[in-house]
Amino acid sequence: MKIGLIGLGRMGGNIARRLMKAGHEVVAWDRDAAAVEKLTADGAQGASGIADMATKLDSPAIWWVMLPAGGPTEDTIQQICADAKAGDIVIDGGNSFYKDDIRRAKELREKGIEYVDVGTSGGVWGLDRGYCMMIGGSEETVRYLDPIFDTLAPGTGDIVRTPGRVAEKADPRAEKGYIHAGPAGAGHFVKMIHNGIEYGLMQAYAEGFDILKSKNSDKLPEDERFDLNLTDIAEVWRRGSVISSWLLDLTASALAKDEMLQQFSGHVADSGEGQWTIDAAMEEKVPANVLTASLFARYRSRVEHTFGDQVLSAMRFGFGGHTEIPQ
């Protein structure tokens, strides 16, 4: 299939490369001309802008927007609508607010344009590992786009099948690493909750390692102090422990490079999904104690920093290439 991909940043460029490796055609544009030039060297067809991209896509045209949520995505989709034709498909693969998806889908439907939201997880590792995707949109459109999603997904790999899951009754796409979550907005809603949970998991690791490090504090009686090797602790927990995970793998890698994580200040950003998750919990009257506390911990980290905050920064850099926000 031929896809027009707009936004060639940390994830967009690698999404394009994974698609091209599988034989899909990519028409690429980014306001950074160097990013376009780099991708064309890898086999993409470059475009000078959205209007130019429209002339290079098939019918129906498939537009994949991979930009920051809010203004950049909103403005770009509006520009696409000026050149798109009835039957074309607009995909938002960023981290947009799901209520914006619901509104956009209605607006584009009036013009005969299909809208699909794809919550995309995989970070800077997606080119090799694949992307876990949570998709919202009409059943017909999502099925039409299946060759794209099947290419981007991790695939079944060597993960052991879930005991009790009856393959004949279950959607096989879930085992490949992607699902059709529901109508427009459902994909980003599921990804939003995914990111809220991510905050809580990361905070648990961060606090645990902070407690381990502080066990050697001079505030404790001398005979109760332990000078613990955090690098070895992270490593042993990766092997057979019930708290093993990719986040722990990233923590272990960061500690192996520098046990004190001196390159990180612990000034931890949040990209919005954590707050949206808490907002949804409030609307639904669902208690979310851990997720709320983890979000507030990030707010606090911008005032005072702990070693646990440095662990959070290290994990964020590990999976997404996120650098710390300026102080």
mmCIF file of C-alpha atoms in Angstrom:
data_model
loop_
_atom_site.group_PDB
_atom_site.id
_atom_site.type_symbol
_atom_site.label_atom_id
_atom_site.label_comp_id
_atom_site.label_asym_id
_atom_site.label_seq_id
_atom_site.Cartn_x
_atom_site.Cartn_y
_atom_site.Cartn_z
ATOM 1 C CA MET A 1 0.000 0.000 0.000
ATOM 2 C CA LYS A 2 1.065 3.618 -0.462
ATOM 3 C CA ILE A 3 1.008 5.831 2.638
ATOM 4 C CA GLY A 4 1.609 9.541 3.012
ATOM 5 C CA LEU A 5 3.484 10.027 6.282
ATOM 6 C CA ILE A 6 3.665 13.463 7.863
ATOM 7 C CA GLY A 7 6.068 13.910 10.781
ATOM 8 C CA LEU A 8 9.409 12.126 10.675
ATOM 9 C CA GLY A 9 10.503 12.487 14.291
ATOM 10 C CA ARG A 10 11.532 9.849 16.839
ATOM 11 C CA MET A 11 8.725 7.481 15.800
ATOM 12 C CA GLY A 12 7.475 8.708 12.425
ATOM 13 C CA GLY A 13 10.716 8.087 10.555
ATOM 14 C CA ASN A 14 11.051 4.544 11.875
ATOM 15 C CA ILE A 15 7.391 3.772 11.144
ATOM 16 C CA ALA A 16 8.110 4.750 7.545
ATOM 17 C CA ARG A 17 11.228 2.567 7.447
ATOM 18 C CA ARG A 18 9.430 -0.476 8.861
ATOM 19 C CA LEU A 19 6.694 -0.069 6.258
ATOM 20 C CA MET A 20 9.186 0.251 3.409
ATOM 21 C CA LYS A 21 11.146 -2.808 4.568
ATOM 22 C CA ALA A 22 7.937 -4.807 4.036
ATOM 23 C CA GLY A 23 7.351 -3.423 0.538
ATOM 24 C CA HIS A 24 4.902 -0.586 1.248
ATOM 25 C CA GLU A 25 5.461 2.735 -0.495
ATOM 26 C CA VAL A 26 5.891 5.877 1.601
ATOM 27 C CA VAL A 27 5.506 9.479 0.535
ATOM 28 C CA ALA A 28 7.119 11.544 3.295
ATOM 29 C CA TRP A 29 7.003 15.143 4.433
ATOM 30 C CA ASP A 30 8.293 17.013 7.445
ATOM 31 C CA ARG A 31 8.944 20.697 7.941
ATOM 32 C CA ASP A 32 12.540 19.639 8.602
ATOM 33 C CA ALA A 33 13.857 19.194 5.054
ATOM 34 C CA ALA A 34 16.851 17.231 6.340
ATOM 35 C CA ALA A 35 14.537 14.578 7.796
ATOM 36 C CA VAL A 36 12.799 14.211 4.428
ATOM 37 C CA GLU A 37 16.125 13.980 2.622
ATOM 38 C CA LYS A 38 17.336 11.293 5.033
ATOM 39 C CA LEU A 39 14.210 9.193 4.523
ATOM 40 C CA THR A 40 14.279 9.544 0.731
ATOM 41 C CA ALA A 41 17.812 8.150 0.865
ATOM 42 C CA ASP A 42 16.259 5.090 2.531
ATOM 43 C CA GLY A 43 13.720 4.668 -0.255
ATOM 44 C CA ALA A 44 10.818 7.022 0.457
ATOM 45 C CA GLN A 45 9.376 9.464 -2.039
ATOM 46 C CA GLY A 46 9.766 12.973 -0.697
ATOM 47 C CA ALA A 47 7.087 15.668 -0.803
ATOM 48 C CA SER A 48 7.501 19.406 -0.471
ATOM 49 C CA GLY A 49 4.253 19.841 1.433
ATOM 50 C CA ILE A 50 0.749 18.504 1.898
ATOM 51 C CA ALA A 51 -0.537 19.764 -1.446
ATOM 52 C CA ASP A 52 2.404 18.119 -3.209
ATOM 53 C CA MET A 53 1.828 14.903 -1.255
ATOM 54 C CA ALA A 54 -1.784 14.810 -2.472
ATOM 55 C CA THR A 55 -0.564 14.552 -6.073
ATOM 56 C CA LYS A 56 1.658 11.577 -5.232
ATOM 57 C CA LEU A 57 -0.798 9.378 -3.323
ATOM 58 C CA ASP A 58 -3.131 6.744 -4.724
ATOM 59 C CA SER A 59 -6.915 6.849 -4.492
ATOM 60 C CA PRO A 60 -8.137 6.488 -1.859
ATOM 61 C CA ALA A 61 -5.242 8.414 -0.338
ATOM 62 C CA ILE A 62 -3.954 7.296 3.048
ATOM 63 C CA TRP A 63 -2.562 10.100 5.202
ATOM 64 C CA TRP A 64 -0.731 9.132 8.407
ATOM 65 C CA VAL A 65 -0.069 12.059 10.781
ATOM 66 C CA MET A 66 2.669 11.467 13.367
ATOM 67 C CA LEU A 67 2.950 14.789 15.175
ATOM 68 C CA PRO A 68 2.629 16.131 18.733
ATOM 69 C CA ALA A 69 -0.935 16.266 20.048
ATOM 70 C CA GLY A 70 -2.815 19.546 19.986
ATOM 71 C CA GLY A 71 -2.018 22.354 17.571
ATOM 72 C CA PRO A 72 0.462 20.595 15.266
ATOM 73 C CA THR A 73 -1.862 17.636 14.673
ATOM 74 C CA GLU A 74 -5.017 19.753 14.517
ATOM 75 C CA ASP A 75 -3.568 22.225 12.016
ATOM 76 C CA THR A 76 -2.121 19.470 9.828
ATOM 77 C CA ILE A 77 -5.387 17.537 9.624
ATOM 78 C CA GLN A 78 -7.198 20.719 8.632
ATOM 79 C CA GLN A 79 -4.620 21.268 5.878
ATOM 80 C CA ILE A 80 -5.061 17.702 4.680
ATOM 81 C CA CYS A 81 -8.818 18.212 4.453
ATOM 82 C CA ALA A 82 -8.241 21.026 1.971
ATOM 83 C CA ASP A 83 -6.603 18.571 -0.447
ATOM 84 C CA ALA A 84 -8.234 15.248 0.481
ATOM 85 C CA LYS A 85 -11.077 13.733 -1.518
ATOM 86 C CA ALA A 86 -14.111 11.734 -0.452
ATOM 87 C CA GLY A 87 -13.052 8.213 0.405
ATOM 88 C CA ASP A 88 -9.573 9.233 1.577
ATOM 89 C CA ILE A 89 -8.367 8.106 5.008
ATOM 90 C CA VAL A 90 -6.679 10.231 7.677
ATOM 91 C CA ILE A 91 -4.800 8.399 10.437
ATOM 92 C CA ASP A 92 -3.608 10.105 13.612
ATOM 93 C CA GLY A 93 -0.863 7.949 15.113
ATOM 94 C CA GLY A 94 0.228 10.382 17.817
ATOM 95 C CA ASN A 95 -1.086 10.800 21.352
ATOM 96 C CA SER A 96 -4.144 12.953 20.717
ATOM 97 C CA PHE A 97 -6.905 13.408 23.286
ATOM 98 C CA TYR A 98 -9.629 10.890 22.454
ATOM 99 C CA LYS A 99 -12.434 13.483 22.571
ATOM 100 C CA ASP A 100 -10.621 15.382 19.814
ATOM 101 C CA ASP A 101 -10.732 12.174 17.748
ATOM 102 C CA ILE A 102 -14.496 11.866 18.219
ATOM 103 C CA ARG A 103 -14.978 15.456 17.051
ATOM 104 C CA ARG A 104 -12.609 15.123 14.099
ATOM 105 C CA ALA A 105 -14.224 11.886 12.924
ATOM 106 C CA LYS A 106 -17.620 13.619 12.784
ATOM 107 C CA GLU A 107 -16.193 16.628 10.944
ATOM 108 C CA LEU A 108 -14.337 14.521 8.387
ATOM 109 C CA ARG A 109 -17.278 12.160 7.882
ATOM 110 C CA GLU A 110 -19.325 15.126 6.674
ATOM 111 C CA LYS A 111 -16.744 15.514 3.906
ATOM 112 C CA GLY A 112 -16.728 11.795 3.109
ATOM 113 C CA ILE A 113 -13.268 11.321 4.642
ATOM 114 C CA GLU A 114 -12.574 8.415 6.999
ATOM 115 C CA TYR A 115 -10.742 9.049 10.263
ATOM 116 C CA VAL A 116 -8.735 6.481 12.227
ATOM 117 C CA ASP A 117 -6.908 7.017 15.528
ATOM 118 C CA VAL A 118 -3.969 4.756 16.334
ATOM 119 C CA GLY A 119 -2.533 4.723 19.831
ATOM 120 C CA THR A 120 1.042 3.684 19.115
ATOM 121 C CA SER A 121 3.478 2.244 21.649
ATOM 122 C CA GLY A 122 7.012 1.149 20.905
ATOM 123 C CA GLY A 123 9.083 4.287 21.175
ATOM 124 C CA VAL A 124 12.463 4.476 19.518
ATOM 125 C CA TRP A 125 12.690 0.654 19.483
ATOM 126 C CA GLY A 126 9.743 0.152 17.147
ATOM 127 C CA LEU A 127 11.730 -0.228 13.932
ATOM 128 C CA ASP A 128 13.145 -3.539 15.134
ATOM 129 C CA ARG A 129 10.639 -4.641 17.786
ATOM 130 C CA GLY A 130 7.464 -3.450 16.095
ATOM 131 C CA TYR A 131 4.698 -1.235 17.451
ATOM 132 C CA CYS A 132 1.851 -2.197 19.754
ATOM 133 C CA MET A 133 -1.224 -0.437 18.360
ATOM 134 C CA MET A 134 -4.681 0.329 19.699
ATOM 135 C CA ILE A 135 -6.938 1.443 16.849
ATOM 136 C CA GLY A 136 -10.196 3.375 16.666
ATOM 137 C CA GLY A 137 -12.363 3.780 13.572
ATOM 138 C CA SER A 138 -14.975 2.043 11.459
ATOM 139 C CA GLU A 139 -14.648 -1.727 11.085
ATOM 140 C CA GLU A 140 -14.536 -1.477 7.290
ATOM 141 C CA THR A 141 -11.764 1.125 7.229
ATOM 142 C CA VAL A 142 -9.630 -0.619 9.843
ATOM 143 C CA ARG A 143 -9.904 -3.885 7.905
ATOM 144 C CA TYR A 144 -8.853 -2.085 4.713
ATOM 145 C CA LEU A 145 -5.771 -0.748 6.497
ATOM 146 C CA ASP A 146 -4.895 -4.133 8.010
ATOM 147 C CA PRO A 147 -1.827 -4.722 5.781
ATOM 148 C CA ILE A 148 -0.294 -1.558 7.246
ATOM 149 C CA PHE A 149 -1.040 -2.471 10.861
ATOM 150 C CA ASP A 150 0.065 -6.075 10.367
ATOM 151 C CA THR A 151 3.417 -4.829 9.051
ATOM 152 C CA LEU A 152 3.991 -2.399 11.902
ATOM 153 C CA ALA A 153 2.948 -4.796 14.680
ATOM 154 C CA PRO A 154 5.513 -6.970 16.487
ATOM 155 C CA GLY A 155 3.838 -10.210 15.382
ATOM 156 C CA THR A 156 3.337 -13.271 17.553
ATOM 157 C CA GLY A 157 7.075 -13.765 18.009
ATOM 158 C CA ASP A 158 8.159 -16.205 20.726
ATOM 159 C CA ILE A 159 5.765 -14.975 23.435
ATOM 160 C CA VAL A 160 3.987 -17.915 25.049
ATOM 161 C CA ARG A 161 0.261 -17.976 24.277
ATOM 162 C CA THR A 162 -1.994 -16.905 27.125
ATOM 163 C CA PRO A 163 -3.416 -19.967 28.921
ATOM 164 C CA GLY A 164 -7.184 -20.140 28.551
ATOM 165 C CA ARG A 165 -7.335 -17.876 25.498
ATOM 166 C CA VAL A 166 -9.370 -19.713 22.866
ATOM 167 C CA ALA A 167 -7.841 -18.830 19.512
ATOM 168 C CA GLU A 168 -10.948 -19.791 17.524
ATOM 169 C CA LYS A 169 -13.079 -17.282 19.452
ATOM 170 C CA ALA A 170 -10.543 -14.484 19.911
ATOM 171 C CA ASP A 171 -9.416 -11.787 17.481
ATOM 172 C CA PRO A 172 -6.028 -13.023 16.175
ATOM 173 C CA ARG A 173 -4.799 -9.449 15.776
ATOM 174 C CA ALA A 174 -4.371 -9.058 19.531
ATOM 175 C CA GLU A 175 -1.738 -11.802 19.615
ATOM 176 C CA LYS A 176 0.116 -10.032 16.830
ATOM 177 C CA GLY A 177 0.256 -6.811 18.848
ATOM 178 C CA TYR A 178 -2.640 -4.691 17.590
ATOM 179 C CA ILE A 179 -6.386 -4.434 18.143
ATOM 180 C CA HIS A 180 -9.404 -2.656 16.750
ATOM 181 C CA ALA A 181 -10.539 -1.143 20.047
ATOM 182 C CA GLY A 182 -13.796 0.402 18.785
ATOM 183 C CA PRO A 183 -15.099 3.520 17.012
ATOM 184 C CA ALA A 184 -13.120 6.726 16.533
ATOM 185 C CA GLY A 185 -11.509 7.781 19.800
ATOM 186 C CA ALA A 186 -11.390 4.288 21.286
ATOM 187 C CA GLY A 187 -7.830 3.675 20.133
ATOM 188 C CA HIS A 188 -6.414 6.764 21.766
ATOM 189 C CA PHE A 189 -8.549 6.191 24.870
ATOM 190 C CA VAL A 190 -7.006 2.735 25.381
ATOM 191 C CA LYS A 191 -3.511 4.154 24.721
ATOM 192 C CA MET A 192 -4.214 6.958 27.200
ATOM 193 C CA ILE A 193 -4.980 4.445 29.948
ATOM 194 C CA HIS A 194 -1.899 2.457 28.877
ATOM 195 C CA ASN A 195 0.224 5.556 29.476
ATOM 196 C CA GLY A 196 -1.478 6.259 32.804
ATOM 197 C CA ILE A 197 -0.581 2.731 33.934
ATOM 198 C CA GLU A 198 2.931 3.302 32.630
ATOM 199 C CA TYR A 199 3.251 6.294 34.981
ATOM 200 C CA GLY A 200 2.283 4.095 37.941
ATOM 201 C CA LEU A 201 4.672 1.266 37.031
ATOM 202 C CA MET A 202 7.554 3.656 36.511
ATOM 203 C CA GLN A 203 6.855 5.395 39.802
ATOM 204 C CA ALA A 204 6.887 2.077 41.673
ATOM 205 C CA TYR A 205 10.334 1.217 40.307
ATOM 206 C CA ALA A 206 11.582 4.756 40.966
ATOM 207 C CA GLU A 207 10.467 4.759 44.594
ATOM 208 C CA GLY A 208 11.844 1.265 45.185
ATOM 209 C CA PHE A 209 15.307 2.149 43.906
ATOM 210 C CA ASP A 210 15.231 5.410 45.868
ATOM 211 C CA ILE A 211 14.609 3.427 49.079
ATOM 212 C CA LEU A 212 17.424 1.016 48.204
ATOM 213 C CA LYS A 213 19.879 3.861 47.563
ATOM 214 C CA SER A 214 18.875 5.684 50.762
ATOM 215 C CA LYS A 215 19.579 2.623 52.913
ATOM 216 C CA ASN A 216 23.149 3.904 53.178
ATOM 217 C CA SER A 217 22.046 7.294 54.497
ATOM 218 C CA ASP A 218 23.815 8.820 57.483
ATOM 219 C CA LYS A 219 20.345 9.484 58.894
ATOM 220 C CA LEU A 220 20.174 5.801 59.837
ATOM 221 C CA PRO A 221 22.015 4.041 62.687
ATOM 222 C CA GLU A 222 25.395 2.879 61.379
ATOM 223 C CA ASP A 223 24.657 -0.817 61.904
ATOM 224 C CA GLU A 224 21.454 -0.526 59.847
ATOM 225 C CA ARG A 225 23.104 0.970 56.800
ATOM 226 C CA PHE A 226 23.594 -1.140 53.677
ATOM 227 C CA ASP A 227 25.763 -0.002 50.773
ATOM 228 C CA LEU A 228 23.695 -1.828 48.170
ATOM 229 C CA ASN A 229 24.761 -2.427 44.572
ATOM 230 C CA LEU A 230 21.803 -1.064 42.605
ATOM 231 C CA THR A 231 23.183 -2.312 39.297
ATOM 232 C CA ASP A 232 23.297 -5.905 40.519
ATOM 233 C CA ILE A 233 19.879 -5.639 42.159
ATOM 234 C CA ALA A 234 18.303 -4.451 38.912
ATOM 235 C CA GLU A 235 20.078 -7.233 37.042
ATOM 236 C CA VAL A 236 19.000 -10.034 39.375
ATOM 237 C CA TRP A 237 15.386 -8.804 39.382
ATOM 238 C CA ARG A 238 15.357 -9.110 35.580
ATOM 239 C CA ARG A 239 15.963 -12.857 35.882
ATOM 240 C CA GLY A 240 13.013 -14.841 37.157
ATOM 241 C CA SER A 241 11.550 -12.151 39.420
ATOM 242 C CA VAL A 242 7.815 -11.445 39.397
ATOM 243 C CA ILE A 243 8.571 -7.741 38.829
ATOM 244 C CA SER A 244 10.635 -8.267 35.674
ATOM 245 C CA SER A 245 9.590 -6.071 32.726
ATOM 246 C CA TRP A 246 10.915 -3.993 29.852
ATOM 247 C CA LEU A 247 10.908 -0.953 32.138
ATOM 248 C CA LEU A 248 13.143 -2.835 34.561
ATOM 249 C CA ASP A 249 15.390 -3.825 31.640
ATOM 250 C CA LEU A 250 15.781 -0.134 30.754
ATOM 251 C CA THR A 251 16.488 0.740 34.386
ATOM 252 C CA ALA A 252 19.134 -1.968 34.613
ATOM 253 C CA SER A 253 20.766 -0.699 31.426
ATOM 254 C CA ALA A 254 20.872 2.886 32.711
ATOM 255 C CA LEU A 255 22.306 1.829 36.085
ATOM 256 C CA ALA A 256 24.943 -0.321 34.374
ATOM 257 C CA LYS A 257 26.189 2.776 32.556
ATOM 258 C CA ASP A 258 26.162 4.956 35.693
ATOM 259 C CA GLU A 259 24.822 3.725 39.015
ATOM 260 C CA MET A 260 24.233 7.292 40.239
ATOM 261 C CA LEU A 261 22.503 8.356 36.983
ATOM 262 C CA GLN A 262 24.379 11.628 37.010
ATOM 263 C CA GLN A 263 23.323 12.591 33.482
ATOM 264 C CA PHE A 264 19.734 12.918 34.708
ATOM 265 C CA SER A 265 18.537 15.722 36.955
ATOM 266 C CA GLY A 266 15.203 14.052 37.712
ATOM 267 C CA HIS A 267 13.162 16.911 36.254
ATOM 268 C CA VAL A 268 10.419 14.641 34.873
ATOM 269 C CA ALA A 269 8.001 15.773 32.176
ATOM 270 C CA ASP A 270 4.538 14.408 31.455
ATOM 271 C CA SER A 271 3.066 14.335 27.972
ATOM 272 C CA GLY A 272 -0.583 14.813 28.952
ATOM 273 C CA GLU A 273 -1.936 11.268 28.938
ATOM 274 C CA GLY A 274 -1.450 10.882 32.687
ATOM 275 C CA GLN A 275 -3.642 13.874 33.425
ATOM 276 C CA TRP A 276 -6.223 12.782 30.846
ATOM 277 C CA THR A 277 -6.328 9.361 32.504
ATOM 278 C CA ILE A 278 -7.077 10.939 35.884
ATOM 279 C CA ASP A 279 -9.704 13.183 34.247
ATOM 280 C CA ALA A 280 -11.378 10.061 32.809
ATOM 281 C CA ALA A 281 -11.286 8.380 36.219
ATOM 282 C CA MET A 282 -12.978 11.438 37.732
ATOM 283 C CA GLU A 283 -15.667 11.448 35.020
ATOM 284 C CA GLU A 284 -16.314 7.734 35.526
ATOM 285 C CA LYS A 285 -16.050 7.979 39.344
ATOM 286 C CA VAL A 286 -13.366 5.276 39.368
ATOM 287 C CA PRO A 287 -10.723 5.516 42.121
ATOM 288 C CA ALA A 288 -7.189 5.699 40.702
ATOM 289 C CA ASN A 289 -4.977 6.195 43.737
ATOM 290 C CA VAL A 290 -1.691 4.921 42.317
ATOM 291 C CA LEU A 291 -2.030 6.631 38.932
ATOM 292 C CA THR A 292 -2.955 9.948 40.546
ATOM 293 C CA ALA A 293 -0.022 9.792 42.957
ATOM 294 C CA SER A 294 2.397 8.994 40.112
ATOM 295 C CA LEU A 295 1.214 12.030 38.139
ATOM 296 C CA PHE A 296 1.582 14.314 41.160
ATOM 297 C CA ALA A 297 5.079 12.913 41.735
ATOM 298 C CA ARG A 298 6.063 14.170 38.278
ATOM 299 C CA TYR A 299 4.718 17.618 39.105
ATOM 300 C CA ARG A 300 6.698 17.596 42.342
ATOM 301 C CA SER A 301 9.885 16.539 40.522
ATOM 302 C CA ARG A 302 9.988 19.942 38.839
ATOM 303 C CA VAL A 303 10.432 21.625 42.197
ATOM 304 C CA GLU A 304 12.690 19.195 44.061
ATOM 305 C CA HIS A 305 14.450 16.121 42.742
ATOM 306 C CA THR A 306 15.123 12.695 44.217
ATOM 307 C CA PHE A 307 17.163 9.745 42.993
ATOM 308 C CA GLY A 308 13.830 8.115 42.163
ATOM 309 C CA ASP A 309 13.107 10.994 39.802
ATOM 310 C CA GLN A 310 16.445 10.345 38.091
ATOM 311 C CA VAL A 311 15.360 6.715 37.629
ATOM 312 C CA LEU A 312 12.132 7.966 36.002
ATOM 313 C CA SER A 313 14.107 10.200 33.645
ATOM 314 C CA ALA A 314 16.390 7.306 32.742
ATOM 315 C CA MET A 315 13.418 5.063 31.865
ATOM 316 C CA ARG A 316 11.769 7.778 29.760
ATOM 317 C CA PHE A 317 14.998 8.312 27.850
ATOM 318 C CA GLY A 318 15.416 4.560 27.422
ATOM 319 C CA PHE A 319 12.081 3.758 25.798
ATOM 320 C CA GLY A 320 11.227 7.017 24.054
ATOM 321 C CA GLY A 321 14.362 9.098 23.741
ATOM 322 C CA HIS A 322 12.667 11.717 25.934
ATOM 323 C CA THR A 323 15.104 14.317 27.190
ATOM 324 C CA GLU A 324 14.440 16.260 30.367
ATOM 325 C CA ILE A 325 12.541 19.519 30.083
ATOM 326 C CA PRO A 326 14.537 22.695 30.830
ATOM 327 C CA GLN A 327 14.575 23.788 34.469
#
